[in-house]
Coordinates of C-alpha atoms in Angstrom, one line a residue:
M54 CA 0.0 0.0 0.0
K55 CA 1.3 3.5 -0.9
N56 CA 2.6 5.7 1.9
D57 CA 1.8 9.1 0.5
F58 CA -2.0 9.1 0.8
T59 CA -4.0 11.9 2.5
C60 CA -6.3 11.1 5.4
G61 CA -8.7 13.5 7.1
F62 CA -10.5 13.3 10.5
V63 CA -13.7 15.0 11.5
G64 CA -13.4 14.7 15.2
L65 CA -10.0 14.0 16.9
G66 CA -11.0 12.5 20.2
L67 CA -10.0 9.1 21.7
I68 CA -10.8 7.0 18.6
G69 CA -9.9 9.5 15.9
G70 CA -6.7 10.5 17.7
S71 CA -5.7 6.8 18.1
I72 CA -6.3 6.0 14.5
A73 CA -4.3 9.1 13.5
R74 CA -1.4 8.1 15.8
A75 CA -1.4 4.6 14.3
L76 CA -1.4 5.9 10.8
R77 CA 1.5 8.3 11.6
Q78 CA 3.4 5.4 13.2
R79 CA 2.8 3.0 10.3
Y80 CA 2.9 5.4 7.3
A81 CA 5.5 8.1 7.9
G82 CA 4.8 9.7 4.4
C83 CA 1.0 10.1 4.8
H84 CA -0.5 13.5 5.1
L85 CA -3.0 13.9 8.0
L86 CA -5.5 16.7 8.5
A87 CA -8.2 17.1 11.1
Y88 CA -11.1 19.2 12.2
D89 CA -12.4 19.3 15.8
I90 CA -14.4 21.8 17.8
N91 CA -11.6 21.4 20.4
Q92 CA -8.9 23.5 18.9
E93 CA -6.5 22.8 21.7
A94 CA -6.6 19.1 20.8
L95 CA -5.8 19.9 17.2
Q96 CA -2.9 22.1 18.2
A97 CA -1.6 19.4 20.5
A98 CA -1.8 16.9 17.7
K99 CA 0.1 19.3 15.4
K100 CA 2.8 20.0 18.0
E101 CA 3.3 16.2 18.5
G102 CA 3.6 15.7 14.8
V103 CA 0.5 13.4 14.7
I104 CA -1.3 15.6 12.1
D105 CA 0.1 18.0 9.5
L106 CA -2.8 20.4 9.2
P107 CA -5.3 21.4 11.8
L108 CA -8.6 22.8 10.3
S109 CA -10.5 25.6 12.0
S110 CA -13.6 24.7 9.9
L111 CA -14.8 22.2 7.4
D112 CA -13.4 23.5 4.2
S113 CA -11.9 22.7 0.7
H114 CA -8.9 21.0 2.3
L115 CA -11.2 17.9 2.7
S116 CA -11.2 17.5 -1.1
L117 CA -7.5 16.4 -0.8
C118 CA -8.5 13.3 1.2
D119 CA -8.1 9.7 0.0
Y120 CA -9.7 8.6 3.2
L121 CA -12.0 10.6 5.5
F122 CA -12.9 9.3 9.0
L123 CA -16.0 10.7 10.7
C124 CA -15.1 10.5 14.4
A125 CA -17.6 12.9 15.9
P126 CA -20.5 11.7 18.1
I127 CA -23.2 9.8 16.1
S128 CA -25.7 12.6 15.9
D129 CA -23.0 15.1 14.9
N130 CA -21.8 12.9 12.1
H131 CA -25.3 12.8 10.7
S132 CA -25.7 16.6 10.9
L133 CA -22.3 17.4 9.5
L134 CA -22.6 15.1 6.4
G135 CA -24.2 17.8 4.3
E136 CA -21.4 20.2 4.9
I137 CA -18.7 17.6 4.3
Q138 CA -20.3 16.5 1.0
K139 CA -19.6 20.0 -0.4
Y140 CA -15.9 19.3 -0.4
L141 CA -15.7 15.5 -0.7
S142 CA -13.8 14.1 -3.7
P143 CA -15.6 11.3 -5.6
T144 CA -12.5 9.1 -5.2
C145 CA -12.4 9.6 -1.4
L146 CA -13.3 6.6 0.8
L147 CA -15.6 7.9 3.5
T148 CA -15.9 6.0 6.8
D149 CA -17.0 6.5 10.4
V150 CA -16.3 4.9 13.8
G151 CA -19.7 4.9 15.4
S152 CA -21.0 1.9 17.4
V153 CA -24.4 2.1 15.6
K154 CA -24.4 1.7 11.8
S155 CA -27.9 1.7 10.3
G156 CA -28.5 5.4 10.9
I157 CA -25.3 6.6 9.2
H158 CA -26.0 4.2 6.3
E159 CA -29.4 5.8 5.9
H160 CA -28.0 9.3 5.8
I161 CA -25.2 8.2 3.4
E162 CA -27.8 6.7 1.0
K163 CA -30.0 9.8 1.1
A164 CA -26.9 11.9 0.3
G165 CA -26.0 9.7 -2.7
L166 CA -22.7 8.6 -1.2
S167 CA -23.2 4.9 -1.1
R168 CA -20.5 4.2 -3.7
Q169 CA -17.8 5.6 -1.4
F170 CA -18.9 4.7 2.1
I171 CA -17.7 1.8 4.4
G172 CA -19.0 2.0 7.9
G173 CA -16.5 1.2 10.6
H174 CA -16.6 0.3 14.3
P175 CA -13.3 -0.3 16.1
M176 CA -14.1 -2.5 19.2
A177 CA -11.7 -0.6 21.4
G178 CA -12.1 2.2 23.8
S179 CA -11.9 3.4 27.4
E180 CA -13.9 5.3 30.0
R181 CA -11.3 8.0 29.4
T182 CA -12.1 10.2 26.5
G183 CA -10.5 12.9 24.4
Y184 CA -7.4 13.2 22.2
V185 CA -5.2 13.4 25.3
N186 CA -6.0 9.7 26.1
S187 CA -5.5 8.5 22.5
K188 CA -2.7 6.0 21.7
A189 CA -1.4 4.2 18.6
L190 CA -1.7 0.8 20.3
L191 CA -5.5 1.2 21.0
L192 CA -6.3 -0.7 17.8
E193 CA -3.7 -3.5 18.3
N194 CA -5.5 -6.9 18.0
A195 CA -8.9 -5.3 18.5
Y196 CA -11.8 -6.3 16.3
Y197 CA -12.7 -3.6 13.7
I198 CA -16.1 -4.2 12.2
L199 CA -16.6 -3.0 8.6
T200 CA -20.1 -2.4 7.1
P201 CA -19.6 -1.5 3.4
C202 CA -22.5 -0.2 1.3
R203 CA -23.6 -2.7 -1.4
E204 CA -22.5 -0.2 -4.1
V205 CA -18.9 0.0 -2.9
S206 CA -16.5 -1.9 -5.2
E207 CA -14.8 -5.1 -3.9
D208 CA -11.4 -3.5 -4.6
A209 CA -12.3 -0.5 -2.4
V210 CA -13.3 -2.9 0.5
K211 CA -10.1 -4.9 0.0
D212 CA -8.0 -1.7 0.0
F213 CA -9.6 -0.4 3.2
R214 CA -9.5 -3.8 4.9
Q215 CA -5.7 -3.8 4.1
L216 CA -5.4 -0.4 5.7
I217 CA -7.1 -1.6 8.9
V218 CA -5.0 -4.7 9.1
S219 CA -1.8 -2.6 8.7
L220 CA -2.8 -0.7 11.8
G221 CA -2.8 -3.9 13.8
A222 CA -6.6 -4.4 14.0
L223 CA -8.7 -7.4 13.1
P224 CA -11.3 -6.5 10.4
L225 CA -14.7 -8.3 10.3
V226 CA -17.1 -7.5 7.5
L227 CA -20.9 -7.4 8.4
S228 CA -24.0 -5.8 7.1
C229 CA -25.1 -2.7 9.0
K230 CA -28.3 -4.3 10.3
R231 CA -26.5 -7.4 11.5
H232 CA -23.9 -5.3 13.2
D233 CA -26.5 -3.3 15.1
H234 CA -28.3 -6.4 16.3
I235 CA -25.1 -8.1 17.4
T236 CA -23.8 -5.0 19.3
A237 CA -27.2 -4.5 20.9
A238 CA -26.9 -7.9 22.4
I239 CA -23.2 -8.0 23.5
S240 CA -22.6 -4.3 24.2
H241 CA -25.7 -2.1 24.4
L242 CA -28.0 -4.4 26.5
P243 CA -25.3 -5.2 29.1
H244 CA -24.8 -1.5 29.7
I245 CA -28.5 -1.0 30.3
V246 CA -28.6 -4.1 32.6
A247 CA -25.6 -2.8 34.6
A248 CA -27.0 0.7 34.9
S249 CA -30.4 -0.7 35.9
L250 CA -28.9 -2.9 38.6
V251 CA -26.8 0.0 40.0
N252 CA -30.0 2.2 40.2
L253 CA -31.9 -0.7 41.8
I254 CA -29.3 -1.1 44.5
E255 CA -29.3 2.7 45.1
R256 CA -33.1 2.7 45.6
S257 CA -33.0 -0.4 47.8
D258 CA -30.1 0.6 50.0
S259 CA -30.6 1.8 53.6
D260 CA -29.9 5.3 54.8
E261 CA -26.6 4.1 56.1
G262 CA -25.6 2.8 52.7
I263 CA -24.8 -0.7 53.8
M264 CA -25.2 -2.2 50.4
K265 CA -22.9 0.3 48.8
M266 CA -20.3 -0.2 51.6
I267 CA -20.0 -4.0 51.2
A268 CA -20.6 -4.2 47.4
A269 CA -17.7 -6.1 46.0
G270 CA -16.7 -9.1 43.9
G271 CA -19.5 -10.1 41.5
F272 CA -21.5 -6.9 41.9
K273 CA -18.5 -4.7 40.9
D274 CA -17.6 -7.1 38.1
I275 CA -20.9 -7.0 36.4
T276 CA -21.6 -3.3 37.0
R277 CA -18.2 -1.8 36.0
I278 CA -19.5 -0.6 32.7
A279 CA -22.2 1.5 34.4
S280 CA -19.4 4.1 34.9
S281 CA -19.4 4.9 31.1
S282 CA -20.4 8.2 29.6
P283 CA -24.2 8.8 30.1
G284 CA -24.3 11.1 27.0
M285 CA -22.8 8.5 24.8
W286 CA -25.2 5.8 25.9
Q287 CA -28.1 8.1 25.6
Q288 CA -27.2 8.6 21.9
I289 CA -26.7 4.8 21.4
C290 CA -30.1 4.0 22.8
L291 CA -31.7 6.6 20.6
A292 CA -29.8 5.4 17.5
N293 CA -30.3 1.6 18.0
G294 CA -33.5 1.6 20.0
E295 CA -35.4 -1.0 17.9
N296 CA -32.7 -3.7 18.4
I297 CA -32.1 -2.8 22.1
S298 CA -35.8 -2.7 22.9
G299 CA -36.4 -6.1 21.2
L300 CA -33.6 -7.8 23.1
L301 CA -34.5 -6.0 26.3
G302 CA -38.0 -7.5 26.0
D303 CA -36.5 -11.0 25.6
Y304 CA -34.4 -10.4 28.6
I305 CA -37.4 -9.2 30.7
E306 CA -39.2 -12.4 29.7
A307 CA -36.1 -14.5 30.8
L308 CA -36.1 -12.7 34.1
K309 CA -39.8 -13.4 34.6
E310 CA -39.2 -17.1 33.9
I311 CA -36.4 -17.4 36.4
K312 CA -38.5 -15.5 39.0
T313 CA -41.2 -18.1 38.4
Q314 CA -38.7 -20.9 39.1
I315 CA -37.5 -19.2 42.3
D316 CA -41.1 -18.6 43.5
S317 CA -42.0 -22.3 42.9
A318 CA -38.7 -23.5 44.4
N319 CA -38.1 -25.6 41.3
S320 CA -34.6 -27.0 42.1
G321 CA -34.1 -28.8 38.8
E322 CA -34.9 -25.7 36.6
L323 CA -32.8 -23.5 38.9
Y324 CA -29.8 -25.8 38.5
S325 CA -30.2 -26.0 34.7
F326 CA -30.5 -22.2 34.6
F327 CA -27.1 -21.6 36.3
D328 CA -25.4 -24.7 34.7
S329 CA -26.3 -23.7 31.1
A330 CA -25.0 -20.2 31.7
R331 CA -21.8 -21.5 33.3
R332 CA -21.1 -23.9 30.4
Y333 CA -21.7 -21.2 27.7
R334 CA -19.7 -18.6 29.6
D335 CA -16.8 -21.0 30.1
S336 CA -16.7 -21.6 26.3
F337 CA -15.6 -18.0 25.8
I338 CA -12.0 -17.6 24.9
D339 CA -11.0 -15.7 28.0
A340 CA -13.4 -17.4 30.4
S341 CA -12.3 -19.1 33.6
S342 CA -14.2 -22.0 35.0
G343 CA -16.7 -21.8 37.7
P344 CA -18.9 -18.9 38.9
I345 CA -17.8 -15.3 38.8
K346 CA -14.9 -14.8 41.1
K347 CA -12.9 -11.7 42.0
S348 CA -10.3 -11.3 39.3
F349 CA -6.7 -10.2 40.1
S350 CA -5.5 -8.9 36.8
I351 CA -3.6 -6.2 35.0
S352 CA -3.7 -5.0 31.4
V353 CA -0.6 -4.1 29.4
D354 CA 0.0 -2.3 26.2
I355 CA 2.3 -4.3 23.9
A356 CA 3.2 -4.1 20.2
D357 CA 2.0 -6.9 18.0
E358 CA 5.4 -8.4 17.2
P359 CA 7.1 -11.8 17.7
G360 CA 8.1 -12.5 21.3
A361 CA 6.1 -9.6 22.9
L362 CA 3.8 -11.8 24.9
A363 CA 6.6 -14.2 25.8
S364 CA 8.7 -11.3 27.1
I365 CA 5.9 -10.3 29.6
A366 CA 5.6 -13.9 30.8
T367 CA 9.3 -14.3 31.2
I368 CA 9.8 -11.0 33.1
L369 CA 7.1 -12.0 35.6
A370 CA 8.2 -15.6 35.9
L371 CA 11.8 -14.5 36.7
Q372 CA 10.3 -12.4 39.6
Q373 CA 8.6 -15.5 40.9
L374 CA 5.1 -14.2 40.0
N375 CA 2.7 -17.0 39.2
I376 CA 0.5 -16.3 36.1
K377 CA -3.0 -17.8 36.2
N378 CA -4.1 -16.7 32.7
I379 CA -2.7 -14.6 29.9
G380 CA -4.2 -13.6 26.6
I381 CA -4.9 -10.9 24.0
V382 CA -8.0 -8.8 24.4
H383 CA -9.8 -8.4 21.0
N384 CA -12.9 -6.5 22.2
R385 CA -11.6 -3.5 24.2
E386 CA -14.5 -1.1 24.1
Q387 CA -14.4 -0.8 27.9
E388 CA -10.9 -2.4 28.5
N389 CA -7.5 -0.7 28.7
G390 CA -4.5 -2.6 27.3
V391 CA -3.9 -5.1 24.6
L392 CA -2.7 -8.0 26.9
K393 CA -4.6 -9.2 30.0
V394 CA -2.5 -10.9 32.7
E395 CA -4.4 -12.7 35.5
L396 CA -2.6 -13.5 38.7
Y397 CA -3.5 -15.7 41.7
Q398 CA -3.0 -13.3 44.5
E399 CA -4.3 -9.7 45.0
E400 CA -1.0 -8.6 46.4
D401 CA 0.8 -9.7 43.2
I402 CA -1.0 -7.0 41.1
A403 CA 0.9 -4.0 42.5
R404 CA 4.2 -5.9 42.3
A405 CA 3.7 -7.0 38.7
G406 CA 2.6 -3.5 37.7
A407 CA 5.7 -2.0 39.2
I408 CA 8.0 -4.5 37.6
L409 CA 6.5 -4.0 34.1
R410 CA 6.4 -0.2 34.4
A411 CA 10.1 -0.2 35.3
R412 CA 10.7 -2.0 32.0
G413 CA 8.8 0.8 30.1
Y414 CA 5.4 -0.9 29.7
S415 CA 2.1 1.0 30.1
V416 CA 0.1 -0.9 32.7
Y417 CA -3.5 -0.5 33.8

């Protein structure tokens, strides 16, 4: 793939900034330009050499782009599309990074841009936002879902897929509708469940806050994602409401069913309920056996290169730290770090983190 292409960004926050950093790292000769309402972020990116040209407005410079990433919030991408289209070259490949795809595809079709649009959703992120928290390694070994319009040529899809692979991500091509149903199930619904459970505990707690005080283990594990941005999840629910509502209805029915089994003290059905969940959960790549337990783990940023994982294991082993599990995290929308290292003892976490930081690793 050529190194002298031009790539533009509308929005240079966590995801846009991370893609820009990865492009700069991988393609030294590429020309990067960006627009963001946060001019301080643009100036920081220019000073760091991540972008070449900060834009104070959407203007004719966009016509230079071979690729243009829409990295603003979902609703902003929709509203800005008309302005962007004024300057868009017919040979430019337009893409976005939103976690809901059907809406942007509808707007693209109405704008007559279906021949040059491939939707994108990098399954990576953090509760920390903004360009200041962006990093080139954010995409390393993370799934990157692509939803090309039917009118896009196979060559264009192949070319863009190659670009994503070159940044260290793992592309997966889906239709926009299938993407939205899948992410509603594995990402959107869990956030609603977690937030609902937290709100329930708050309403049920005593004035002394005993529930909050002793909440640990399983409760914290399954509600961690409730700490995410409320504005972002408001927009996701509005954009993917039909899929979320349908799955939420199924989940409510499932809860009613298990409530019935509890009320009737049906021991056989109760066992089957937990056993089937355990067996399916244990089939996940990163699952540990048994019920949810407190996990003693750290996440580490590593480059995708031969020996990188082995180096981490060797460093910890030489310090007599016993590793329980180690593996690459592919879906990192609410996870920091490329590599997850699970240890047996809680006291080992701080020690392992200090050892790896002393070797120059970023540890979370």
